[in-house]
Amino acid sequence: MQKEAKILWTTDNKDSAENMVLLYAHNAKLNGWMDEVTVLVWGASQKLIAQDKDIQEKVKLMIKDGVKVVACLKCADNMEITEGLNSCNIDVFYTGEFLSDWIKSGETIITV
């Protein structure tokens, strides 16, 4: 049985971010629905985090509560927002191999 929620977050839609990604990821960890929760932030979602203070605070709280949040360094560098993501305590690194490992694992990946 899968015990880790793997969430690939790519949309910059704030409603989807707040009412799916952030809501589910945080509650899955807080309520013990999943042992581990990892959110991979890629592309437009990174810019949303970098530009929106409310989203930043929600991401920081999730991380504080044990949700692992990682982001693509290449995307962040392309958009010149790496420092902003690092300031939210997001682990920023080249994530191509990371995502590939998720895919090869055969486990479910939630994509938003």
N, CA, C and O atoms as a Tinker XYZ file with bonds, in Angstrom:
   448  protein
     1  N      0.837000   -1.184000    0.000000    73     2
     2  CA     0.000000    0.000000    0.000000    64     1     3
     3  C      0.881000    1.246000    0.000000    63     2     4     5
     4  O      1.848000    1.338000    0.756000    81     3
     5  N      0.533000    2.194000   -0.852000    73     3     6
     6  CA     1.284000    3.448000   -0.944000    64     5     7
     7  C      1.045000    4.284000    0.307000    63     6     8     9
     8  O     -0.096000    4.509000    0.712000    81     7
     9  N      2.140000    4.740000    0.913000    73     7    10
    10  CA     2.039000    5.525000    2.143000    64     9    11
    11  C      2.565000    6.937000    1.967000    63    10    12    13
    12  O      2.685000    7.690000    2.934000    81    11
    13  N      2.883000    7.300000    0.709000    73    11    14
    14  CA     3.353000    8.649000    0.430000    64    13    15
    15  C      2.472000    9.275000   -0.636000    63    14    16    17
    16  O      2.238000    8.684000   -1.690000    81    15
    17  N      1.986000   10.475000   -0.354000    73    15    18
    18  CA     1.273000   11.244000   -1.371000    64    17    19
    19  C      2.322000   11.996000   -2.177000    63    18    20    21
    20  O      3.096000   12.782000   -1.631000    81    19
    21  N      2.338000   11.747000   -3.474000    73    19    22
    22  CA     3.269000   12.410000   -4.388000    64    21    23
    23  C      2.445000   13.341000   -5.256000    63    22    24    25
    24  O      1.610000   12.902000   -6.047000    81    23
    25  N      2.692000   14.642000   -5.095000    73    23    26
    26  CA     1.900000   15.643000   -5.794000    64    25    27
    27  C      2.800000   16.478000   -6.691000    63    26    28    29
    28  O      3.755000   17.097000   -6.222000    81    27
    29  N      2.492000   16.493000   -7.982000    73    27    30
    30  CA     3.184000   17.329000   -8.950000    64    29    31
    31  C      2.303000   18.550000   -9.196000    63    30    32    33
    32  O      1.224000   18.438000   -9.778000    81    31
    33  N      2.771000   19.719000   -8.749000    73    31    34
    34  CA     2.006000   20.961000   -8.817000    64    33    35
    35  C      2.616000   21.845000   -9.892000    63    34    36    37
    36  O      3.744000   22.316000   -9.747000    81    35
    37  N      1.868000   22.073000  -10.981000    73    35    38
    38  CA     2.377000   22.887000  -12.077000    64    37    39
    39  C      1.510000   24.100000  -12.391000    63    38    40    41
    40  O      1.966000   25.010000  -13.084000    81    39
    41  N      0.290000   24.140000  -11.908000    73    39    42
    42  CA    -0.610000   25.228000  -12.275000    64    41    43
    43  C     -0.357000   26.491000  -11.451000    63    42    44    45
    44  O      0.030000   26.424000  -10.284000    81    43
    45  N     -0.582000   27.634000  -12.080000    73    43    46
    46  CA    -0.507000   28.896000  -11.349000    64    45    47
    47  C     -1.897000   29.373000  -10.940000    63    46    48    49
    48  O     -2.062000   30.516000  -10.515000    81    47
    49  N     -2.899000   28.499000  -11.069000    73    47    50
    50  CA    -4.254000   28.841000  -10.676000    64    49    51
    51  C     -4.345000   28.846000   -9.150000    63    50    52    53
    52  O     -4.195000   27.805000   -8.511000    81    51
    53  N     -4.589000   30.013000   -8.576000    73    51    54
    54  CA    -4.589000   30.154000   -7.117000    64    53    55
    55  C     -5.704000   29.345000   -6.466000    63    54    56    57
    56  O     -5.507000   28.775000   -5.393000    81    55
    57  N     -6.879000   29.287000   -7.107000    73    55    58
    58  CA    -7.976000   28.504000   -6.543000    64    57    59
    59  C     -7.607000   27.035000   -6.432000    63    58    60    61
    60  O     -7.878000   26.402000   -5.411000    81    59
    61  N     -6.991000   26.487000   -7.474000    73    59    62
    62  CA    -6.560000   25.085000   -7.436000    64    61    63
    63  C     -5.453000   24.879000   -6.411000    63    62    64    65
    64  O     -5.411000   23.858000   -5.724000    81    63
    65  N     -4.566000   25.850000   -6.316000    73    63    66
    66  CA    -3.481000   25.754000   -5.334000    64    65    67
    67  C     -4.042000   25.697000   -3.917000    63    66    68    69
    68  O     -3.684000   24.817000   -3.134000    81    67
    69  N     -4.918000   26.636000   -3.597000    73    67    70
    70  CA    -5.448000   26.718000   -2.230000    64    69    71
    71  C     -6.441000   25.611000   -1.901000    63    70    72    73
    72  O     -6.448000   25.095000   -0.783000    81    71
    73  N     -7.277000   25.244000   -2.863000    73    71    74
    74  CA    -8.378000   24.329000   -2.582000    64    73    75
    75  C     -8.120000   22.888000   -2.969000    63    74    76    77
    76  O     -8.987000   22.031000   -2.797000    81    75
    77  N     -6.926000   22.611000   -3.495000    73    75    78
    78  CA    -6.547000   21.228000   -3.749000    64    77    79
    79  C     -5.158000   20.966000   -3.205000    63    78    80    81
    80  O     -5.003000   20.281000   -2.194000    81    79
    81  N     -4.147000   21.507000   -3.868000    73    79    82
    82  CA    -2.761000   21.158000   -3.518000    64    81    83
    83  C     -2.465000   21.456000   -2.053000    63    82    84    85
    84  O     -2.121000   20.552000   -1.291000    81    83
    85  N     -2.596000   22.706000   -1.664000    73    83    86
    86  CA    -2.228000   23.094000   -0.300000    64    85    87
    87  C     -3.164000   22.499000    0.738000    63    86    88    89
    88  O     -2.721000   22.074000    1.805000    81    87
    89  N     -4.440000   22.466000    0.437000    73    87    90
    90  CA    -5.428000   21.928000    1.377000    64    89    91
    91  C     -5.215000   20.432000    1.599000    63    90    92    93
    92  O     -5.120000   19.975000    2.737000    81    91
    93  N     -5.139000   19.675000    0.504000    73    91    94
    94  CA    -4.975000   18.234000    0.646000    64    93    95
    95  C     -3.619000   17.863000    1.226000    63    94    96    97
    96  O     -3.538000   17.076000    2.170000    81    95
    97  N     -2.560000   18.424000    0.668000    73    95    98
    98  CA    -1.219000   18.055000    1.123000    64    97    99
    99  C     -1.058000   18.296000    2.616000    63    98   100   101
   100  O     -0.536000   17.446000    3.337000    81    99
   101  N     -1.502000   19.444000    3.070000    73    99   102
   102  CA    -1.340000   19.783000    4.475000    64   101   103
   103  C     -2.184000   18.859000    5.358000    63   102   104   105
   104  O     -1.690000   18.327000    6.352000    81   103
   105  N     -3.444000   18.671000    4.996000    73   103   106
   106  CA    -4.321000   17.829000    5.808000    64   105   107
   107  C     -3.933000   16.363000    5.768000    63   106   108   109
   108  O     -4.098000   15.656000    6.761000    81   107
   109  N     -3.419000   15.891000    4.639000    73   107   110
   110  CA    -2.980000   14.496000    4.557000    64   109   111
   111  C     -1.864000   14.225000    5.561000    63   110   112   113
   112  O     -1.808000   13.154000    6.166000    81   111
   113  N     -0.983000   15.197000    5.730000    73   111   114
   114  CA     0.112000   15.051000    6.700000    64   113   115
   115  C     -0.393000   15.243000    8.130000    63   114   116   117
   116  O     -0.124000   14.420000    9.005000    81   115
   117  N     -1.127000   16.335000    8.361000    73   115   118
   118  CA    -1.600000   16.639000    9.720000    64   117   119
   119  C     -2.497000   15.549000   10.289000    63   118   120   121
   120  O     -2.414000   15.230000   11.475000    81   119
   121  N     -3.354000   14.978000    9.448000    73   119   122
   122  CA    -4.329000   13.993000    9.911000    64   121   123
   123  C     -3.852000   12.554000    9.795000    63   122   124   125
   124  O     -4.581000   11.624000   10.138000    81   123
   125  N     -2.620000   12.368000    9.309000    73   123   126
   126  CA    -2.063000   11.024000    9.215000    64   125   127
   127  C     -2.684000   10.174000    8.118000    63   126   128   129
   128  O     -2.585000    8.948000    8.162000    81   127
   129  N     -3.326000   10.803000    7.128000    73   127   130
   130  CA    -3.883000   10.034000    6.019000    64   129   131
   131  C     -2.772000    9.384000    5.224000    63   130   132   133
   132  O     -2.952000    8.302000    4.664000    81   131
   133  N     -1.621000   10.042000    5.172000    73   131   134
   134  CA    -0.433000    9.524000    4.516000    64   133   135
   135  C      0.742000    9.701000    5.464000    63   134   136   137
   136  O      0.817000   10.688000    6.196000    81   135
   137  N      1.661000    8.736000    5.446000    73   135   138
   138  CA     2.851000    8.850000    6.294000    64   137   139
   139  C      3.744000    9.994000    5.829000    63   138   140   141
   140  O      4.298000   10.735000    6.641000    81   139
   141  N      3.875000   10.124000    4.522000    73   139   142
   142  CA     4.703000   11.175000    3.940000    64   141   143
   143  C      3.917000   11.888000    2.850000    63   142   144   145
   144  O      3.104000   11.284000    2.150000    81   143
   145  N      4.174000   13.178000    2.722000    73   143   146
   146  CA     3.567000   13.970000    1.655000    64   145   147
   147  C      4.686000   14.792000    1.016000    63   146   148   149
   148  O      5.387000   15.546000    1.691000    81   147
   149  N      4.836000   14.630000   -0.295000    73   147   150
   150  CA     5.844000   15.377000   -1.036000    64   149   151
   151  C      5.163000   16.115000   -2.171000    63   150   152   153
   152  O      4.405000   15.534000   -2.948000    81   151
   153  N      5.446000   17.405000   -2.253000    73   151   154
   154  CA     4.916000   18.243000   -3.322000    64   153   155
   155  C      6.091000   18.699000   -4.178000    63   154   156   157
   156  O      7.015000   19.347000   -3.687000    81   155
   157  N      6.046000   18.355000   -5.462000    73   155   158
   158  CA     7.039000   18.820000   -6.429000    64   157   159
   159  C      6.444000   20.017000   -7.156000    63   158   160   161
   160  O      5.465000   19.888000   -7.891000    81   159
   161  N      7.045000   21.181000   -6.942000    73   159   162
   162  CA     6.583000   22.431000   -7.534000    64   161   163
   163  C      7.385000   22.656000   -8.812000    63   162   164   165
   164  O      8.615000   22.703000   -8.789000    81   163
   165  N      6.661000   22.796000   -9.936000    73   163   166
   166  CA     7.351000   22.870000  -11.218000    64   165   167
   167  C      6.647000   23.882000  -12.113000    63   166   168   169
   168  O      5.424000   23.852000  -12.255000    81   167
   169  N      7.416000   24.768000  -12.709000    73   167   170
   170  CA     6.878000   25.700000  -13.700000    64   169   171
   171  C      6.071000   26.833000  -13.105000    63   170   172   173
   172  O      6.513000   27.503000  -12.171000    81   171
   173  N      4.881000   27.043000  -13.652000    73   171   174
   174  CA     4.059000   28.202000  -13.303000    64   173   175
   175  C      3.720000   28.274000  -11.811000    63   174   176   177
   176  O      3.566000   29.366000  -11.264000    81   175
   177  N      3.605000   27.137000  -11.163000    73   175   178
   178  CA     3.300000   27.141000   -9.725000    64   177   179
   179  C      4.418000   27.795000   -8.927000    63   178   180   181
   180  O      4.170000   28.388000   -7.877000    81   179
   181  N      5.646000   27.690000   -9.421000    73   179   182
   182  CA     6.770000   28.324000   -8.742000    64   181   183
   183  C      6.621000   29.844000   -8.755000    63   182   184   185
   184  O      6.890000   30.514000   -7.757000    81   183
   185  N      6.195000   30.370000   -9.880000    73   183   186
   186  CA     6.008000   31.807000   -9.993000    64   185   187
   187  C      4.869000   32.266000   -9.064000    63   186   188   189
   188  O      4.961000   33.328000   -8.450000    81   187
   189  N      3.804000   31.470000   -8.965000    73   187   190
   190  CA     2.706000   31.793000   -8.051000    64   189   191
   191  C      3.224000   31.916000   -6.623000    63   190   192   193
   192  O      2.883000   32.864000   -5.915000    81   191
   193  N      4.034000   30.972000   -6.205000    73   191   194
   194  CA     4.596000   31.016000   -4.853000    64   193   195
   195  C      5.461000   32.265000   -4.680000    63   194   196   197
   196  O      5.343000   32.980000   -3.685000    81   195
   197  N      6.317000   32.515000   -5.644000    73   195   198
   198  CA     7.248000   33.640000   -5.538000    64   197   199
   199  C      6.535000   34.985000   -5.483000    63   198   200   201
   200  O      7.054000   35.936000   -4.898000    81   199
   201  N      5.347000   35.076000   -6.087000    73   199   202
   202  CA     4.660000   36.358000   -6.196000    64   201   203
   203  C      3.519000   36.564000   -5.210000    63   202   204   205
   204  O      3.053000   37.693000   -5.053000    81   203
   205  N      3.056000   35.523000   -4.545000    73   203   206
   206  CA     1.853000   35.626000   -3.716000    64   205   207
   207  C      2.186000   35.355000   -2.240000    63   206   208   209
   208  O      2.529000   34.232000   -1.871000    81   207
   209  N      2.084000   36.376000   -1.421000    73   207   210
   210  CA     2.439000   36.271000    0.009000    64   209   211
   211  C      1.555000   35.270000    0.750000    63   210   212   213
   212  O      2.043000   34.543000    1.615000    81   211
   213  N      0.249000   35.221000    0.422000    73   211   214
   214  CA    -0.645000   34.258000    1.084000    64   213   215
   215  C     -0.219000   32.823000    0.793000    63   214   216   217
   216  O     -0.185000   31.987000    1.695000    81   215
   217  N      0.101000   32.544000   -0.449000    73   215   218
   218  CA     0.553000   31.205000   -0.832000    64   217   219
   219  C      1.884000   30.890000   -0.146000    63   218   220   221
   220  O      2.090000   29.771000    0.324000    81   219
   221  N      2.777000   31.863000   -0.090000    73   219   222
   222  CA     4.063000   31.659000    0.583000    64   221   223
   223  C      3.861000   31.233000    2.032000    63   222   224   225
   224  O      4.512000   30.300000    2.502000    81   223
   225  N      2.969000   31.907000    2.737000    73   223   226
   226  CA     2.728000   31.587000    4.150000    64   225   227
   227  C      2.155000   30.182000    4.303000    63   226   228   229
   228  O      2.520000   29.459000    5.230000    81   227
   229  N      1.263000   29.796000    3.402000    73   227   230
   230  CA     0.677000   28.448000    3.466000    64   229   231
   231  C      1.726000   27.382000    3.170000    63   230   232   233
   232  O      1.728000   26.324000    3.798000    81   231
   233  N      2.609000   27.651000    2.227000    73   231   234
   234  CA     3.676000   26.701000    1.908000    64   233   235
   235  C      4.627000   26.568000    3.112000    63   234   236   237
   236  O      4.998000   25.459000    3.494000    81   235
   237  N      5.007000   27.681000    3.691000    73   235   238
   238  CA     5.902000   27.647000    4.859000    64   237   239
   239  C      5.292000   26.851000    6.003000    63   238   240   241
   240  O      5.990000   26.078000    6.659000    81   239
   241  N      4.004000   27.030000    6.249000    73   239   242
   242  CA     3.324000   26.308000    7.333000    64   241   243
   243  C      3.292000   24.811000    7.036000    63   242   244   245
   244  O      3.523000   23.994000    7.927000    81   243
   245  N      3.007000   24.454000    5.791000    73   243   246
   246  CA     3.009000   23.035000    5.421000    64   245   247
   247  C      4.372000   22.413000    5.684000    63   246   248   249
   248  O      4.475000   21.325000    6.251000    81   247
   249  N      5.411000   23.118000    5.265000    73   247   250
   250  CA     6.775000   22.602000    5.463000    64   249   251
   251  C      7.066000   22.456000    6.946000    63   250   252   253
   252  O      7.631000   21.450000    7.376000    81   251
   253  N      6.683000   23.452000    7.727000    73   251   254
   254  CA     6.880000   23.395000    9.179000    64   253   255
   255  C      6.172000   22.181000    9.780000    63   254   256   257
   256  O      6.661000   21.578000   10.735000    81   255
   257  N      5.027000   21.831000    9.215000    73   255   258
   258  CA     4.239000   20.706000    9.725000    64   257   259
   259  C      4.630000   19.361000    9.127000    63   258   260   261
   260  O      3.974000   18.353000    9.389000    81   259
   261  N      5.707000   19.336000    8.315000    73   259   262
   262  CA     6.255000   18.064000    7.859000    64   261   263
   263  C      6.021000   17.692000    6.415000    63   262   264   265
   264  O      6.448000   16.617000    5.993000    81   263
   265  N      5.358000   18.538000    5.632000    73   263   266
   266  CA     5.210000   18.262000    4.211000    64   265   267
   267  C      6.521000   18.623000    3.519000    63   266   268   269
   268  O      7.068000   19.705000    3.732000    81   267
   269  N      7.013000   17.718000    2.700000    73   267   270
   270  CA     8.238000   17.978000    1.946000    64   269   271
   271  C      7.849000   18.713000    0.662000    63   270   272   273
   272  O      7.020000   18.231000   -0.109000    81   271
   273  N      8.451000   19.874000    0.442000    73   271   274
   274  CA     8.189000   20.658000   -0.768000    64   273   275
   275  C      9.507000   20.884000   -1.487000    63   274   276   277
   276  O     10.456000   21.429000   -0.923000    81   275
   277  N      9.549000   20.454000   -2.743000    73   275   278
   278  CA    10.736000   20.606000   -3.564000    64   277   279
   279  C     10.353000   21.332000   -4.852000    63   278   280   281
   280  O      9.204000   21.274000   -5.289000    81   279
   281  N     11.331000   22.019000   -5.456000    73   279   282
   282  CA    11.062000   22.771000   -6.672000    64   281   283
   283  C     12.197000   22.601000   -7.665000    63   282   284   285
   284  O     13.340000   22.326000   -7.298000    81   283
   285  N     11.852000   22.771000   -8.922000    73   283   286
   286  CA    12.804000   22.636000  -10.019000    64   285   287
   287  C     13.721000   23.859000  -10.097000    63   286   288   289
   288  O     13.257000   24.982000  -10.294000    81   287
   289  N     15.014000   23.630000   -9.941000    73   287   290
   290  CA    15.994000   24.706000  -10.002000    64   289   291
   291  C     16.082000   25.318000  -11.399000    63   290   292   293
   292  O     16.212000   26.536000  -11.526000    81   291
   293  N     16.016000   24.514000  -12.429000    73   291   294
   294  CA    16.105000   25.038000  -13.796000    64   293   295
   295  C     14.963000   26.021000  -14.070000    63   294   296   297
   296  O     15.188000   27.107000  -14.606000    81   295
   297  N     13.739000   25.636000  -13.701000    73   295   298
   298  CA    12.590000   26.532000  -13.881000    64   297   299
   299  C     12.774000   27.801000  -13.064000    63   298   300   301
   300  O     12.551000   28.906000  -13.559000    81   299
   301  N     13.179000   27.640000  -11.819000    73   299   302
   302  CA    13.361000   28.795000  -10.934000    64   301   303
   303  C     14.409000   29.752000  -11.488000    63   302   304   305
   304  O     14.217000   30.968000  -11.481000    81   303
   305  N     15.516000   29.197000  -11.967000    73   303   306
   306  CA    16.553000   30.043000  -12.567000    64   305   307
   307  C     16.030000   30.737000  -13.826000    63   306   308   309
   308  O     16.293000   31.921000  -14.038000    81   307
   309  N     15.291000   30.001000  -14.661000    73   307   310
   310  CA    14.730000   30.587000  -15.884000    64   309   311
   311  C     13.823000   31.785000  -15.571000    63   310   312   313
   312  O     13.804000   32.769000  -16.311000    81   311
   313  N     13.078000   31.690000  -14.470000    73   311   314
   314  CA    12.139000   32.750000  -14.095000    64   313   315
   315  C     12.744000   33.742000  -13.101000    63   314   316   317
   316  O     12.084000   34.690000  -12.676000    81   315
   317  N     14.010000   33.509000  -12.736000    73   315   318
   318  CA    14.735000   34.372000  -11.795000    64   317   319
   319  C     14.016000   34.503000  -10.447000    63   318   320   321
   320  O     13.852000   35.603000   -9.918000    81   319
   321  N     13.590000   33.348000   -9.902000    73   319   322
   322  CA    12.854000   33.344000   -8.630000    64   321   323
   323  C     13.452000   32.365000   -7.622000    63   322   324   325
   324  O     12.816000   32.057000   -6.614000    81   323
   325  N     14.659000   31.873000   -7.878000    73   323   326
   326  CA    15.273000   30.869000   -7.005000    64   325   327
   327  C     15.373000   31.360000   -5.564000    63   326   328   329
   328  O     15.034000   30.633000   -4.631000    81   327
   329  N     15.831000   32.577000   -5.390000    73   327   330
   330  CA    15.995000   33.125000   -4.041000    64   329   331
   331  C     14.650000   33.198000   -3.304000    63   330   332   333
   332  O     14.573000   32.897000   -2.113000    81   331
   333  N     13.603000   33.596000   -4.015000    73   331   334
   334  CA    12.275000   33.673000   -3.401000    64   333   335
   335  C     11.770000   32.318000   -2.936000    63   334   336   337
   336  O     11.140000   32.222000   -1.883000    81   335
   337  N     12.037000   31.272000   -3.705000    73   335   338
   338  CA    11.621000   29.925000   -3.308000    64   337   339
   339  C     12.447000   29.440000   -2.119000    63   338   340   341
   340  O     11.912000   28.838000   -1.188000    81   339
   341  N     13.746000   29.705000   -2.155000    73   339   342
   342  CA    14.599000   29.322000   -1.024000    64   341   343
   343  C     14.145000   30.003000    0.260000    63   342   344   345
   344  O     14.218000   29.403000    1.332000    81   343
   345  N     13.678000   31.241000    0.172000    73   343   346
   346  CA    13.241000   31.970000    1.368000    64   345   347
   347  C     11.979000   31.374000    1.976000    63   346   348   349
   348  O     11.639000   31.673000    3.121000    81   347
   349  N     11.287000   30.537000    1.222000    73   347   350
   350  CA    10.098000   29.837000    1.731000    64   349   351
   351  C     10.452000   28.464000    2.303000    63   350   352   353
   352  O      9.562000   27.696000    2.669000    81   351
   353  N     11.730000   28.158000    2.381000    73   351   354
   354  CA    12.239000   26.874000    2.887000    64   353   355
   355  C     11.971000   25.702000    1.945000    63   354   356   357
   356  O     11.973000   24.544000    2.361000    81   355
   357  N     11.742000   26.019000    0.682000    73   355   358
   358  CA    11.553000   24.982000   -0.328000    64   357   359
   359  C     12.927000   24.465000   -0.743000    63   358   360   361
   360  O     13.865000   25.243000   -0.914000    81   359
   361  N     13.038000   23.153000   -0.901000    73   359   362
   362  CA    14.270000   22.523000   -1.359000    64   361   363
   363  C     14.311000   22.651000   -2.880000    63   362   364   365
   364  O     13.548000   21.982000   -3.577000    81   363
   365  N     15.193000   23.500000   -3.399000    73   363   366
   366  CA    15.259000   23.790000   -4.832000    64   365   367
   367  C     16.481000   23.091000   -5.428000    63   366   368   369
   368  O     17.615000   23.352000   -5.026000    81   367
   369  N     16.235000   22.200000   -6.393000    73   367   370
   370  CA    17.315000   21.473000   -7.053000    64   369   371
   371  C     16.824000   21.005000   -8.419000    63   370   372   373
   372  O     15.637000   21.121000   -8.723000    81   371
   373  N     17.728000   20.478000   -9.243000    73   371   374
   374  CA    17.337000   19.952000  -10.543000    64   373   375
   375  C     16.488000   18.702000  -10.318000    63   374   376   377
   376  O     16.965000   17.722000   -9.746000    81   375
   377  N     15.238000   18.733000  -10.761000    73   375   378
   378  CA    14.275000   17.704000  -10.380000    64   377   379
   379  C     13.891000   16.744000  -11.504000    63   378   380   381
   380  O     12.982000   15.933000  -11.325000    81   379
   381  N     14.548000   16.814000  -12.637000    73   379   382
   382  CA    14.218000   15.898000  -13.734000    64   381   383
   383  C     14.364000   14.442000  -13.338000    63   382   384   385
   384  O     13.465000   13.637000  -13.582000    81   383
   385  N     15.482000   14.098000  -12.730000    73   383   386
   386  CA    15.703000   12.711000  -12.305000    64   385   387
   387  C     14.749000   12.339000  -11.164000    63   386   388   389
   388  O     14.259000   11.212000  -11.098000    81   387
   389  N     14.494000   13.293000  -10.273000    73   387   390
   390  CA    13.569000   13.082000   -9.156000    64   389   391
   391  C     12.191000   12.681000   -9.686000    63   390   392   393
   392  O     11.617000   11.688000   -9.237000    81   391
   393  N     11.660000   13.453000  -10.643000    73   391   394
   394  CA    10.359000   13.133000  -11.225000    64   393   395
   395  C     10.410000   11.811000  -11.981000    63   394   396   397
   396  O      9.470000   11.019000  -11.910000    81   395
   397  N     11.492000   11.568000  -12.698000    73   395   398
   398  CA    11.639000   10.308000  -13.423000    64   397   399
   399  C     11.588000    9.113000  -12.477000    63   398   400   401
   400  O     10.986000    8.089000  -12.800000    81   399
   401  N     12.215000    9.242000  -11.315000    73   399   402
   402  CA    12.169000    8.169000  -10.316000    64   401   403
   403  C     10.749000    7.950000   -9.814000    63   402   404   405
   404  O     10.324000    6.814000   -9.603000    81   403
   405  N     10.018000    9.044000   -9.624000    73   403   406
   406  CA     8.603000    8.908000   -9.237000    64   405   407
   407  C      7.846000    8.102000  -10.284000    63   406   408   409
   408  O      7.117000    7.169000   -9.947000    81   407
   409  N      8.017000    8.458000  -11.544000    73   407   410
   410  CA     7.302000    7.802000  -12.633000    64   409   411
   411  C      7.676000    6.321000  -12.683000    63   410   412   413
   412  O      6.803000    5.462000  -12.809000    81   411
   413  N      8.969000    6.024000  -12.584000    73   411   414
   414  CA     9.432000    4.636000  -12.652000    64   413   415
   415  C      8.969000    3.800000  -11.466000    63   414   416   417
   416  O      8.910000    2.574000  -11.561000    81   415
   417  N      8.638000    4.454000  -10.339000    73   415   418
   418  CA     8.204000    3.711000   -9.157000    64   417   419
   419  C      6.854000    3.037000   -9.376000    63   418   420   421
   420  O      6.527000    2.067000   -8.692000    81   419
   421  N      6.071000    3.543000  -10.322000    73   419   422
   422  CA     4.762000    2.957000  -10.580000    64   421   423
   423  C      3.699000    3.383000   -9.583000    63   422   424   425
   424  O      2.544000    2.971000   -9.691000    81   423
   425  N      4.081000    4.204000   -8.611000    73   423   426
   426  CA     3.122000    4.667000   -7.628000    64   425   427
   427  C      2.279000    5.802000   -8.211000    63   426   428   429
   428  O      2.643000    6.404000   -9.221000    81   427
   429  N      1.182000    6.074000   -7.581000    73   427   430
   430  CA     0.284000    7.131000   -8.033000    64   429   431
   431  C      0.904000    8.493000   -7.802000    63   430   432   433
   432  O      1.467000    8.766000   -6.742000    81   431
   433  N      0.791000    9.347000   -8.814000    73   431   434
   434  CA     1.233000   10.737000   -8.708000    64   433   435
   435  C      0.019000   11.598000   -8.988000    63   434   436   437
   436  O     -0.621000   11.457000  -10.030000    81   435
   437  N     -0.300000   12.484000   -8.070000    73   435   438
   438  CA    -1.387000   13.436000   -8.268000    64   437   439
   439  C     -0.795000   14.622000   -9.014000    63   438   440   441
   440  O      0.224000   15.169000   -8.591000    81   439
   441  N     -1.413000   15.026000  -10.109000    73   439   442
   442  CA    -0.917000   16.168000  -10.864000    64   441   443
   443  C     -1.959000   17.260000  -10.936000    63   442   444   445
   444  O     -3.123000   17.016000  -11.256000    81   443
   445  N     -1.520000   18.472000  -10.633000    73   443   446
   446  CA    -2.410000   19.631000  -10.644000    64   445   447
   447  C     -1.703000   20.764000  -11.341000    63   446   448
   448  O     -2.262000   21.853000  -11.471000    81   447
